[in-house]
Short mmCIF file of C-alpha atoms and ligand atoms in Angstrom, two decimals:
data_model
loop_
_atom_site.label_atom_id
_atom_site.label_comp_id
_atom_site.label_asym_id
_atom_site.label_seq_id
_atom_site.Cartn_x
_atom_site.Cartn_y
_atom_site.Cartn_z
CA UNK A 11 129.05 100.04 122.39
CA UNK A 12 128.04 96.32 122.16
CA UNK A 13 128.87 94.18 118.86
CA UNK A 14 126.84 90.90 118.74
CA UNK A 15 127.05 87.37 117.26
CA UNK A 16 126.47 87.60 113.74
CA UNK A 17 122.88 85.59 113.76
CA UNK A 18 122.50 82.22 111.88
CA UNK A 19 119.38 81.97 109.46
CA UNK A 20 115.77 80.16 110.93
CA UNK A 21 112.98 78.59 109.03
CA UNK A 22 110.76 80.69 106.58
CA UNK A 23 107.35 80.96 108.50
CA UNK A 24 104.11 81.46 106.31
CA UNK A 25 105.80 85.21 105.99
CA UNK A 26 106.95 85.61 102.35
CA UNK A 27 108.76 89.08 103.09
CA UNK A 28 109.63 91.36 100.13
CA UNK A 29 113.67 91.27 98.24
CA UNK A 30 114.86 89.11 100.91
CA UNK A 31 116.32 85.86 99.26
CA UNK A 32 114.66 82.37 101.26
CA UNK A 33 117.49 81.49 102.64
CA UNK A 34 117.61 84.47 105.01
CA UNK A 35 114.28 84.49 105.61
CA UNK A 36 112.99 83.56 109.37
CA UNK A 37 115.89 85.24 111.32
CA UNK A 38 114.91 86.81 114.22
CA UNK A 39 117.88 89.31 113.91
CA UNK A 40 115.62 90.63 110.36
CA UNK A 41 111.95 90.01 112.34
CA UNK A 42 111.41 93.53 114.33
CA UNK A 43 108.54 94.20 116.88
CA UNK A 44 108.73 97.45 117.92
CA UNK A 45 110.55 100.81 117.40
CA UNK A 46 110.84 104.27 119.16
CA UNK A 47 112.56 107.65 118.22
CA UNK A 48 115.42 106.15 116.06
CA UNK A 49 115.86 102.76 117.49
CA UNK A 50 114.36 99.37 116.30
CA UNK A 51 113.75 96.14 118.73
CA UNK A 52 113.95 92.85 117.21
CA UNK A 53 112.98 89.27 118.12
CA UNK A 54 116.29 88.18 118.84
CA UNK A 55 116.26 90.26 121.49
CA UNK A 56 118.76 92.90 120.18
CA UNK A 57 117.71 97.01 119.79
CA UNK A 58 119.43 98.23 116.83
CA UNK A 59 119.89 101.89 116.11
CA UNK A 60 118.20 102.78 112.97
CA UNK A 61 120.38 104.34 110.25
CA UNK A 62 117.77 103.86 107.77
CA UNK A 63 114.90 105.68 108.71
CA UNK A 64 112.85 103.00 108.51
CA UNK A 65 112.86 103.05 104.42
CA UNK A 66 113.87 106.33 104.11
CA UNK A 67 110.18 107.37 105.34
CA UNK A 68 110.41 107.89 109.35
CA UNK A 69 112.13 111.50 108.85
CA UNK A 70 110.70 112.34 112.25
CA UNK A 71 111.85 108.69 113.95
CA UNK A 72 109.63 106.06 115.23
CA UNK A 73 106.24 106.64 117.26
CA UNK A 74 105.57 110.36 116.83
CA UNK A 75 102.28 110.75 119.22
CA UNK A 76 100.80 113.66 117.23
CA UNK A 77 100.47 111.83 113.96
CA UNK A 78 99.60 108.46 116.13
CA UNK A 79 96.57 110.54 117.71
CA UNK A 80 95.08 111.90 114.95
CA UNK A 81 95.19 108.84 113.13
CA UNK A 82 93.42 107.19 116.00
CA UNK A 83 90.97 109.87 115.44
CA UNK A 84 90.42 109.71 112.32
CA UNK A 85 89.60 105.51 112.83
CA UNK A 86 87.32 105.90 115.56
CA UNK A 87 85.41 108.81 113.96
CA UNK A 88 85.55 107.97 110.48
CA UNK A 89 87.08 104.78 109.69
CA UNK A 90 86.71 104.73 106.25
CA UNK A 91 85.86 107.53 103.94
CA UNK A 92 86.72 107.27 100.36
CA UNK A 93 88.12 109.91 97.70
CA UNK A 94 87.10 107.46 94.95
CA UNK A 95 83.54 108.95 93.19
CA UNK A 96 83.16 111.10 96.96
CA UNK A 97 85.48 113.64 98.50
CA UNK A 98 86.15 113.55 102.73
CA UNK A 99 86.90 116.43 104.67
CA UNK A 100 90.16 114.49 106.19
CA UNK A 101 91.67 114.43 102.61
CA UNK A 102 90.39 117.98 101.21
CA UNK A 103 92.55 119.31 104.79
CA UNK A 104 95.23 117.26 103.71
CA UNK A 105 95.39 118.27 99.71
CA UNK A 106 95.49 122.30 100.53
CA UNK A 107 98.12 121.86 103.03
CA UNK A 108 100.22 119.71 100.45
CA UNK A 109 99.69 122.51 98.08
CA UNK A 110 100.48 125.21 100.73
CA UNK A 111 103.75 123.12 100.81
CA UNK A 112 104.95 122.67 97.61
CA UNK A 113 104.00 125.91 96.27
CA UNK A 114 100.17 127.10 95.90
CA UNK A 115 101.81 129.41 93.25
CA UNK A 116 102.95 126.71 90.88
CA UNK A 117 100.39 123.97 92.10
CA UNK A 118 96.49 123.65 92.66
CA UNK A 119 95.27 120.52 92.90
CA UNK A 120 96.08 116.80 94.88
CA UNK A 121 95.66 113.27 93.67
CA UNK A 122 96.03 110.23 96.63
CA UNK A 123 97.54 107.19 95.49
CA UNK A 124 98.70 104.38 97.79
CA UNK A 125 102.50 104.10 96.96
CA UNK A 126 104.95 105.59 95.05
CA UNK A 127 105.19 103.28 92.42
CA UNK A 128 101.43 103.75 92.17
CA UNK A 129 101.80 107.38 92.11
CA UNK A 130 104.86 107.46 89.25
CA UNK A 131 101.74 105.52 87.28
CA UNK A 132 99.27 107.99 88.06
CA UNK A 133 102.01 110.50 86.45
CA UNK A 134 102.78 108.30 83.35
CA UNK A 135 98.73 108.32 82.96
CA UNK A 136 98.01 112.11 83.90
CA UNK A 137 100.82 112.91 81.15
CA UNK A 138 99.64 110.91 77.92
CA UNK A 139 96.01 112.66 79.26
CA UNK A 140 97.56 115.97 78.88
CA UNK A 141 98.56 115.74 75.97
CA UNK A 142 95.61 113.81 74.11
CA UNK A 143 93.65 117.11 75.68
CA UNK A 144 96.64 119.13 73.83
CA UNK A 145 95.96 117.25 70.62
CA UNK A 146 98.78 115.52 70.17
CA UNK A 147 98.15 111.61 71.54
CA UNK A 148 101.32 110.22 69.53
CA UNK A 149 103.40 111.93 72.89
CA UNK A 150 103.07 108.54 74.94
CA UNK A 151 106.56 107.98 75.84
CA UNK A 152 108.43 108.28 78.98
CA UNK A 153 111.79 108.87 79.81
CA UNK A 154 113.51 108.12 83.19
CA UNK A 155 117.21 108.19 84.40
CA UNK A 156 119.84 105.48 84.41
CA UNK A 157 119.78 103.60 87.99
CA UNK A 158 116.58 105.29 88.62
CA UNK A 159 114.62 103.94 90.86
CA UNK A 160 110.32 104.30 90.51
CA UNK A 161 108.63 101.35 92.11
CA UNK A 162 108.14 97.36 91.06
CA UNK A 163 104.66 97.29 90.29
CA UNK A 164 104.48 97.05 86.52
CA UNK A 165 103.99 100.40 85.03
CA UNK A 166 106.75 101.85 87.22
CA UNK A 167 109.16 98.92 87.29
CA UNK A 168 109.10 99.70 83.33
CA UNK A 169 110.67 103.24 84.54
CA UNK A 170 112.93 101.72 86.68
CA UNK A 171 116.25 101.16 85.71
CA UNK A 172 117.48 98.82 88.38
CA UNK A 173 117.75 95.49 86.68
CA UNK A 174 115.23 93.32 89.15
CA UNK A 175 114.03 91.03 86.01
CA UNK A 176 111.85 93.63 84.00
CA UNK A 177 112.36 91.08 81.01
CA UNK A 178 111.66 87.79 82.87
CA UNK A 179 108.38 89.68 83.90
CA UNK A 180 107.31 90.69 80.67
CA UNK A 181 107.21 94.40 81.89
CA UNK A 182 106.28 96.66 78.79
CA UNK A 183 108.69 98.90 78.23
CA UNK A 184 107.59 99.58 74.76
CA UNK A 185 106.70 103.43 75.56
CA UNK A 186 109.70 104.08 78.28
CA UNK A 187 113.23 104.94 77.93
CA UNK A 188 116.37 105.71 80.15
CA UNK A 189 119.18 108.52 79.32
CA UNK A 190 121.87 108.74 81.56
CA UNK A 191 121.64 111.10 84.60
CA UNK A 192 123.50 113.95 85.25
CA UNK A 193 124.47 114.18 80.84
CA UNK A 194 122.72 117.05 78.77
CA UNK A 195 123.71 115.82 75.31
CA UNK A 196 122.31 112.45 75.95
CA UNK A 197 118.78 113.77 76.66
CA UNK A 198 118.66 116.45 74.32
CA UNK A 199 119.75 113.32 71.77
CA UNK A 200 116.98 111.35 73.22
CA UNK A 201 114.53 114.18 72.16
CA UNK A 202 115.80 115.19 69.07
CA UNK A 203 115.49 111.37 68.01
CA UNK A 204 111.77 111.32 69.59
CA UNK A 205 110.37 114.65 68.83
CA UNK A 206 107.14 115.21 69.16
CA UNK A 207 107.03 111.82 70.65
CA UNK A 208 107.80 112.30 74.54
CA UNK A 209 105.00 113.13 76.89
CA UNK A 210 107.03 113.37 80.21
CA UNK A 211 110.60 113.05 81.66
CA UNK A 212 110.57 111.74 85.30
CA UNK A 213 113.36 112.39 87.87
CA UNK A 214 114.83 111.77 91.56
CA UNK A 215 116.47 114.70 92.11
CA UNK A 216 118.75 112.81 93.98
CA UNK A 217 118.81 109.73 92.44
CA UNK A 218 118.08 107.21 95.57
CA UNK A 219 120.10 104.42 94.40
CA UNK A 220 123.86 105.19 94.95
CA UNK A 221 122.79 109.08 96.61
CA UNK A 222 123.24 110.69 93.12
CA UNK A 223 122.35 114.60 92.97
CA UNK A 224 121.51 115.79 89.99
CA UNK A 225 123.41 118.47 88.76
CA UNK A 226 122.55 122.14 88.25
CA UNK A 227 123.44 122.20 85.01
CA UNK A 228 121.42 118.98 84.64
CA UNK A 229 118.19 120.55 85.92
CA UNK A 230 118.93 123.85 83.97
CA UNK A 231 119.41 122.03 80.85
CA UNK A 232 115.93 119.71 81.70
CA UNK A 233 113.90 123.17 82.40
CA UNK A 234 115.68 124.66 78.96
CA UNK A 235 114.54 121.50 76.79
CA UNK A 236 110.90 121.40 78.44
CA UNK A 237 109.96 124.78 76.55
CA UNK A 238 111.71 123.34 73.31
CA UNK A 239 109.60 119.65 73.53
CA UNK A 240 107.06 120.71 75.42
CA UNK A 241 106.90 117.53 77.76
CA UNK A 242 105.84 117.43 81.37
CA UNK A 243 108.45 117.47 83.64
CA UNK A 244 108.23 115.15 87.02
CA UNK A 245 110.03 115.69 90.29
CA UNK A 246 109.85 111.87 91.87
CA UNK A 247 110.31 113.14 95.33
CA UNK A 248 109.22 110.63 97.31
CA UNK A 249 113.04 109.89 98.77
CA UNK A 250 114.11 113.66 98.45
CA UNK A 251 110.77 115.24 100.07
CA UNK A 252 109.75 115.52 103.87
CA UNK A 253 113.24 117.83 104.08
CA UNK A 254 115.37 115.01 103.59
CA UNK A 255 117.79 117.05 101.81
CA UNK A 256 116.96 119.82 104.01
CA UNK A 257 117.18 122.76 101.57
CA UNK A 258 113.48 122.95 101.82
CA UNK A 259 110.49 120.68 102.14
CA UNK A 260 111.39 119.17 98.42
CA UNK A 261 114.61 119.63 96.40
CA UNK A 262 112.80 120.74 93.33
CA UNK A 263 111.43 123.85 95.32
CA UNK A 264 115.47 124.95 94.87
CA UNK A 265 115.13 124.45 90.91
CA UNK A 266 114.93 128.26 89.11
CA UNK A 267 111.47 126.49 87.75
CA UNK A 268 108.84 124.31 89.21
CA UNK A 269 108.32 120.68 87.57
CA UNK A 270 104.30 119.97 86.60
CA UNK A 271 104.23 117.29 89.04
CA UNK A 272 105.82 116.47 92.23
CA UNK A 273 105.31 112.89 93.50
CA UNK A 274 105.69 112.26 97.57
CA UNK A 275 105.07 109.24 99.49
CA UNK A 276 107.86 107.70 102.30
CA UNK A 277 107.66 110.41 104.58
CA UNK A 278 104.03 112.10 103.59
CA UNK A 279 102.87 110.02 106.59
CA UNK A 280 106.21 109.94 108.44
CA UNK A 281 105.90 106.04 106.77
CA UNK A 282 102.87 105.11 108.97
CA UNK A 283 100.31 104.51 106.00
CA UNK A 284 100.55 103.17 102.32
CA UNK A 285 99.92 106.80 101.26
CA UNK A 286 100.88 108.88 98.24
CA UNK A 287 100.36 112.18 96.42
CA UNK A 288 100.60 113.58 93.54
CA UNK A 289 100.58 117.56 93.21
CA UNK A 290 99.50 119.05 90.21
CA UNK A 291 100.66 122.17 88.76
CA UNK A 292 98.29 124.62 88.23
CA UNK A 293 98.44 124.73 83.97
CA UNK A 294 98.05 120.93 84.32
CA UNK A 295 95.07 120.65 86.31
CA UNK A 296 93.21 123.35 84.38
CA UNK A 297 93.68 121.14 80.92
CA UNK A 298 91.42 118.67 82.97
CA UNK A 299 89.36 120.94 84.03
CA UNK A 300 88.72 123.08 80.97
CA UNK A 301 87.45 119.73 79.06
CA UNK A 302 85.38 118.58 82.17
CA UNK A 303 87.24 115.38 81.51
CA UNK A 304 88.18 112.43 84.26
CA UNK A 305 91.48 110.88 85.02
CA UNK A 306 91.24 107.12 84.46
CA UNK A 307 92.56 106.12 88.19
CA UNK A 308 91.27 105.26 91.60
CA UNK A 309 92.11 102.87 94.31
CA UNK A 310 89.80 101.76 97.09
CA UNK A 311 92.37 102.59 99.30
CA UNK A 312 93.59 105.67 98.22
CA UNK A 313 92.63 109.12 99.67
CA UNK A 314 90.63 108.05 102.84
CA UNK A 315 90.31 110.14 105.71
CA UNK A 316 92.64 107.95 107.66
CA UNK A 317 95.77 108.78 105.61
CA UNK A 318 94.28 112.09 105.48
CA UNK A 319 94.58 112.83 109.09
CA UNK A 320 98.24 111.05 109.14
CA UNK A 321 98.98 113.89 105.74
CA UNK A 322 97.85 116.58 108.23
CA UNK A 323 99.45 115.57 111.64
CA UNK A 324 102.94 114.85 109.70
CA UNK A 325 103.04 118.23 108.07
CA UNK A 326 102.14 120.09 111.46
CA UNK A 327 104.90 117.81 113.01
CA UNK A 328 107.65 119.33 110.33
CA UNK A 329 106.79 122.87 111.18
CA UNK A 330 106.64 122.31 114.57
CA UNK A 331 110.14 120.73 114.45
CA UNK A 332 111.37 123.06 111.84
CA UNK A 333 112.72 120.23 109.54
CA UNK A 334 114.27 122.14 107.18
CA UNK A 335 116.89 123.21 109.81
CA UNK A 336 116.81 120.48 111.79
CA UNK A 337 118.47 118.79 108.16
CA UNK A 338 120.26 121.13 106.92
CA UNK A 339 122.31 121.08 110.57
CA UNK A 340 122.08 117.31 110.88
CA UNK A 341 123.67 116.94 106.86
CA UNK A 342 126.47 119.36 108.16
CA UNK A 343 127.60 117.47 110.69
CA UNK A 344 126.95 114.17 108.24
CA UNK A 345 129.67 115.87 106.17
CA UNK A 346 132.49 115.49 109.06
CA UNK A 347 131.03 112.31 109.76
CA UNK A 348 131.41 111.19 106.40
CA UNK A 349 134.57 112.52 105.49
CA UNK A 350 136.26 110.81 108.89
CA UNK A 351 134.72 107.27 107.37
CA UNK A 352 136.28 108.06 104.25
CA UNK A 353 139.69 109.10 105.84
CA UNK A 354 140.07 106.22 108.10
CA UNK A 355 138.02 103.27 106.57
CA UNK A 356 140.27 101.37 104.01
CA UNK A 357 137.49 99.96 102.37
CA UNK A 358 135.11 103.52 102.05
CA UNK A 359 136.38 105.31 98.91
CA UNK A 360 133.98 107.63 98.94
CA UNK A 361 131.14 109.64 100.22
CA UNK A 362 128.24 110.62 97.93
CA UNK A 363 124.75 112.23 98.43
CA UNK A 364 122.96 115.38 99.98
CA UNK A 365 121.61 116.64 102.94
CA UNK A 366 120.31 113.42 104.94
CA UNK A 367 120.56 110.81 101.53
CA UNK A 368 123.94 109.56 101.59
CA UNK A 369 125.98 106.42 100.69
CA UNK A 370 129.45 105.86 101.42
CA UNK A 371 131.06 104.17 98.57
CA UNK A 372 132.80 100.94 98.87
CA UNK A 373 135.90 99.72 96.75
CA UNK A 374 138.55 97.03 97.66
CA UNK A 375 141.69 95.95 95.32
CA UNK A 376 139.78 94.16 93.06
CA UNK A 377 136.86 96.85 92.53
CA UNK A 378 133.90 98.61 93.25
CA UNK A 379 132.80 96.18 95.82
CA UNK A 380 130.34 93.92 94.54
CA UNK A 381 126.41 92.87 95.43
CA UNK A 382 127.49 89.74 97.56
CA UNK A 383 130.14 91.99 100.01
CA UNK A 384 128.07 94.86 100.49
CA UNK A 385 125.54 92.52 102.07
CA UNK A 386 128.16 90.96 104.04
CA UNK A 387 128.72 94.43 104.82
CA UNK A 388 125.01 95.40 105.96
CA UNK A 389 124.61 92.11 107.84
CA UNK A 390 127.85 92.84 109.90
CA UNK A 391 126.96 96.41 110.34
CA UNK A 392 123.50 94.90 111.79
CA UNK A 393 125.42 92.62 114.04
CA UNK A 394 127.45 95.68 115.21
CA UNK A 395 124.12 97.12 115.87
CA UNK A 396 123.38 99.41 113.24
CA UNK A 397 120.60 98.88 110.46
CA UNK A 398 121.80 100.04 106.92
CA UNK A 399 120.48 99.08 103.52
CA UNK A 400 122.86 98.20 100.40
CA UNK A 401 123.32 99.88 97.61
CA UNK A 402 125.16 99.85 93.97
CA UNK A 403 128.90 98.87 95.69
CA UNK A 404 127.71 100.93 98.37
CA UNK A 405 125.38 101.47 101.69
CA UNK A 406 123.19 103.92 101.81
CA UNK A 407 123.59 106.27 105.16
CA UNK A 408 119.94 108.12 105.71
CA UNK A 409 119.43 108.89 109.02
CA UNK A 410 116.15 110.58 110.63
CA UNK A 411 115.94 114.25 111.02
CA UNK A 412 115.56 114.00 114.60
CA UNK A 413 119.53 112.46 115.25
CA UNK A 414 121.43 114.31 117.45
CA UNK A 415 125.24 114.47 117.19
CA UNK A 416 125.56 111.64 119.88
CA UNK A 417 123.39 108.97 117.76
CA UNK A 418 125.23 110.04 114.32
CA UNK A 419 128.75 109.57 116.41
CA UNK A 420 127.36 106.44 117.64
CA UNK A 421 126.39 105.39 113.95
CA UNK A 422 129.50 106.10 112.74
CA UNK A 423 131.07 103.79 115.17
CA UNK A 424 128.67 100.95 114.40
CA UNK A 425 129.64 100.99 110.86
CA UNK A 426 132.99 101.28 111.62
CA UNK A 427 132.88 97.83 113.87
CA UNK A 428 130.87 96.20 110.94
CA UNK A 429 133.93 97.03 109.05
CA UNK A 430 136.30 95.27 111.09
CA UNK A 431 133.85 92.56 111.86
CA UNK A 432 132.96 92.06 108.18
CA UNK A 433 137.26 92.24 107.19
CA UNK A 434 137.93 89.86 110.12
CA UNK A 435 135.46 87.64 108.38
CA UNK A 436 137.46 87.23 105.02
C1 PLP B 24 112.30 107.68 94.27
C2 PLP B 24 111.36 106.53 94.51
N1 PLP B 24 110.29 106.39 93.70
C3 PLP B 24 109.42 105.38 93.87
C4 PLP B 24 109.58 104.46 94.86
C5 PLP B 24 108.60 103.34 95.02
O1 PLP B 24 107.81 103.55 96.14
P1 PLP B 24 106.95 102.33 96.72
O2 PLP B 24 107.90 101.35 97.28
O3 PLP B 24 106.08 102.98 97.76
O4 PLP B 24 106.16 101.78 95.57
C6 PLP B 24 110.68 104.56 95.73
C7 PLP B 24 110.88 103.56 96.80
O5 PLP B 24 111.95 103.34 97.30
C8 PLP B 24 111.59 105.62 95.54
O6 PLP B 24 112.68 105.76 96.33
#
């Protein structure tokens, strides 16, 4: 295994690229240009092997041909097709196999969005619907976890709990609340106080930021106070679907009840398209339906037959891999993986997470190790030739499903020299 020079900074090009501060902006090390099975090239010259899955959205690696095909298909024959005011074949395909997925029990009906903060807006907006068609419009607000994470365009950055400068944006958070995760009296608190008053609780149930599972207690204790408040409960699986947590397809199919909406996006197109999807449970849609009424949403780009044919191909692709095993084997031998890093790594406390989603948790004397270090951290795991992202005094370990015990090994040892790279650095 190769370590490199850790790479010096360039010049910001027209490129304003997303949460990356200007003075690290224009390095080649950051600028990729191509990518295959689990490994990324960059214009520096260097491969790196992806730790990352891309953003937690390649479960089945880099360049898959089947999905690449029928996308190609899909632009040559149709090109674009809308969903908005029409319907395409592409996405009615691609809506009763998502259903087939999550449960056709439980579920009935699809809504395309673009992203998943788009889609955790769709949800805020298909809940306060519900329950104006219920008769009781004063149930507009929303409640989301602690440290959750649900997108930065404005309605979801309201729901996110990050703190990326909701105030200095104005973001309205006058109808959304947080509760800490994983604590039963604090919620059922929350509702008490806002009876009547809360249309929908939305949760990761493995909170993203950090690898946080939510309990089963938790989840029992969310399904208990549903049938007291009578609020819509919403599985934000767009990190925990695809079988990143390998139990199943998505993590809430392993609660004893089905939420009313499940949200997926990163891996719904094996992260090849700005796709989304919202699935609908069945008493939900039929409220719509039994008052003939529309849903006030629709993007341009939402729902054409282009990320309809990438929907299709990337489900076919799990069951022809058998994803579900393929992670719940990979996040065994994560486990020993992990638990060597944490044995032999002065600076890894800690190992948190499920299935593929992990972080390995960082402390040194002084503390939880803070924002400034654990990017130290990533950048000299980089320049050791891994790519991991940062996380709360932590970096977040989420491999694709198709890493074999060689490449995890071969992670492992990556982070291990960014380790000694980024302590020889102090
Ligand atoms: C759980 C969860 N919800 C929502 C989002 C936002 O998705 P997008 O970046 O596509 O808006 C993310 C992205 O990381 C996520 O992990």
């Amino acid at each position: 295994m190769s370590t490199e020079e850790t790479p010096g900074t360039g010049t910001p090009g027209p490129l304003w690229p997303a949460m990356l501060p200007p003075r690290r902006q224009g390095d080649d090390s950051l600028c990729a240009i191509s990518a295959k099975g689990i490994r990324v090239r960059f214009a520096d010259g260097h491969e790196r092997l992806d730790g990352s899955s891309g953003l937690w959205n390649a479960n089945l690696g880099y360049g898959n041909s089947a999905i690449a095909e029928a996308v190609s298909e899909a632009l040559t024959t149709a090109s674009y097709l809308s969903s908005w005011s029409f319907e395409n074949s592409y996405t009615r395909q691609a809506a009763a196999a998502l259903v087939e997925l999550v449960g056709p029990q439980q579920f009935s009906r699809v809504i395309f969005s673009t992203s998943g903060g788009a889609a955790n807006e769709v949800c805020m907006k298909i809940a306060r619907h519900f329950h104006v068609l219920r008769n009781e419009p004063e149930r507009k607000i929303i409640l989301g976890l602690r440290d959750g994470f649900h997108g930065l365009t404005y309605g979801a950055f309201a729901l996110t709990d990050a703190q990326l400068g909701q105030r200095m944006y104005g973001v309205d958070r006058r109808f959304v609340g947080h509760v800490a995760a994983n604590d039963p009296a604090a919620i059922s608190d929350a509702l008490a106080k806002l009876r009547g008053r809360v249309s929908a609780i939305v949760v990761e149930p493995v909170l993203g930021t950090g690898a946080i599972p939510l309990s089963d207690e938790y989840v029992a204790e969310l399904l208990r106070l549903r049938k007291e408040h009578g609020f819509l409960l919403v599985a934000d699986e767009i990190t925990t679907g695809f079988a990143r947590i390998g139990n199943a397809m998505f993590e809430s199919q392993g609660w004893p009840e089905a939420p009313d909406l499940v949200i997926t996006s990163k891996a719904l197109t094996n992260g090849t398209m700005a796709a989304s999807a919202i699935v609908v449970s069945r008493a939900v849609a039929q409220k719509f339906h039994d008052f003939d009424t529309v849903l006030g949403h629709a993007e341009t780009q939402s729902g054409t037959a282009v990320a309809g044919a990438a929907i299709i191909a990337t489900i076919a692709e799990h069951q022809r891999y058998d994803s579900i095993l393929l992670s719940s084997n990979l996040a065994k031998r994560i486990d020993v993986v992990l638990a060597e890093l944490v044995e032999r790594e002065p600076l890894v406390v800690g190992a948190t997470g499920r299935g593929c989603l992990r972080a390995l948790q960082l402390a040194n004397a002084q503390g939880p190790l803070e924002r400034a270090d654990v990017d130290r951290l990533v950048a000299a795991i980089r320049a050791a030739g891994a790519l991991v992202h940062p996380g709360p005094s932590c970096i977040q370990l989420v491999p694709a499903l198709i890493y074999s015990d060689d490449d995890l090994a071969e992670l492992a040892d990556r982070v291990s020299a960014g380790l000694t790279l980024f302590a020889n650095e102090r």
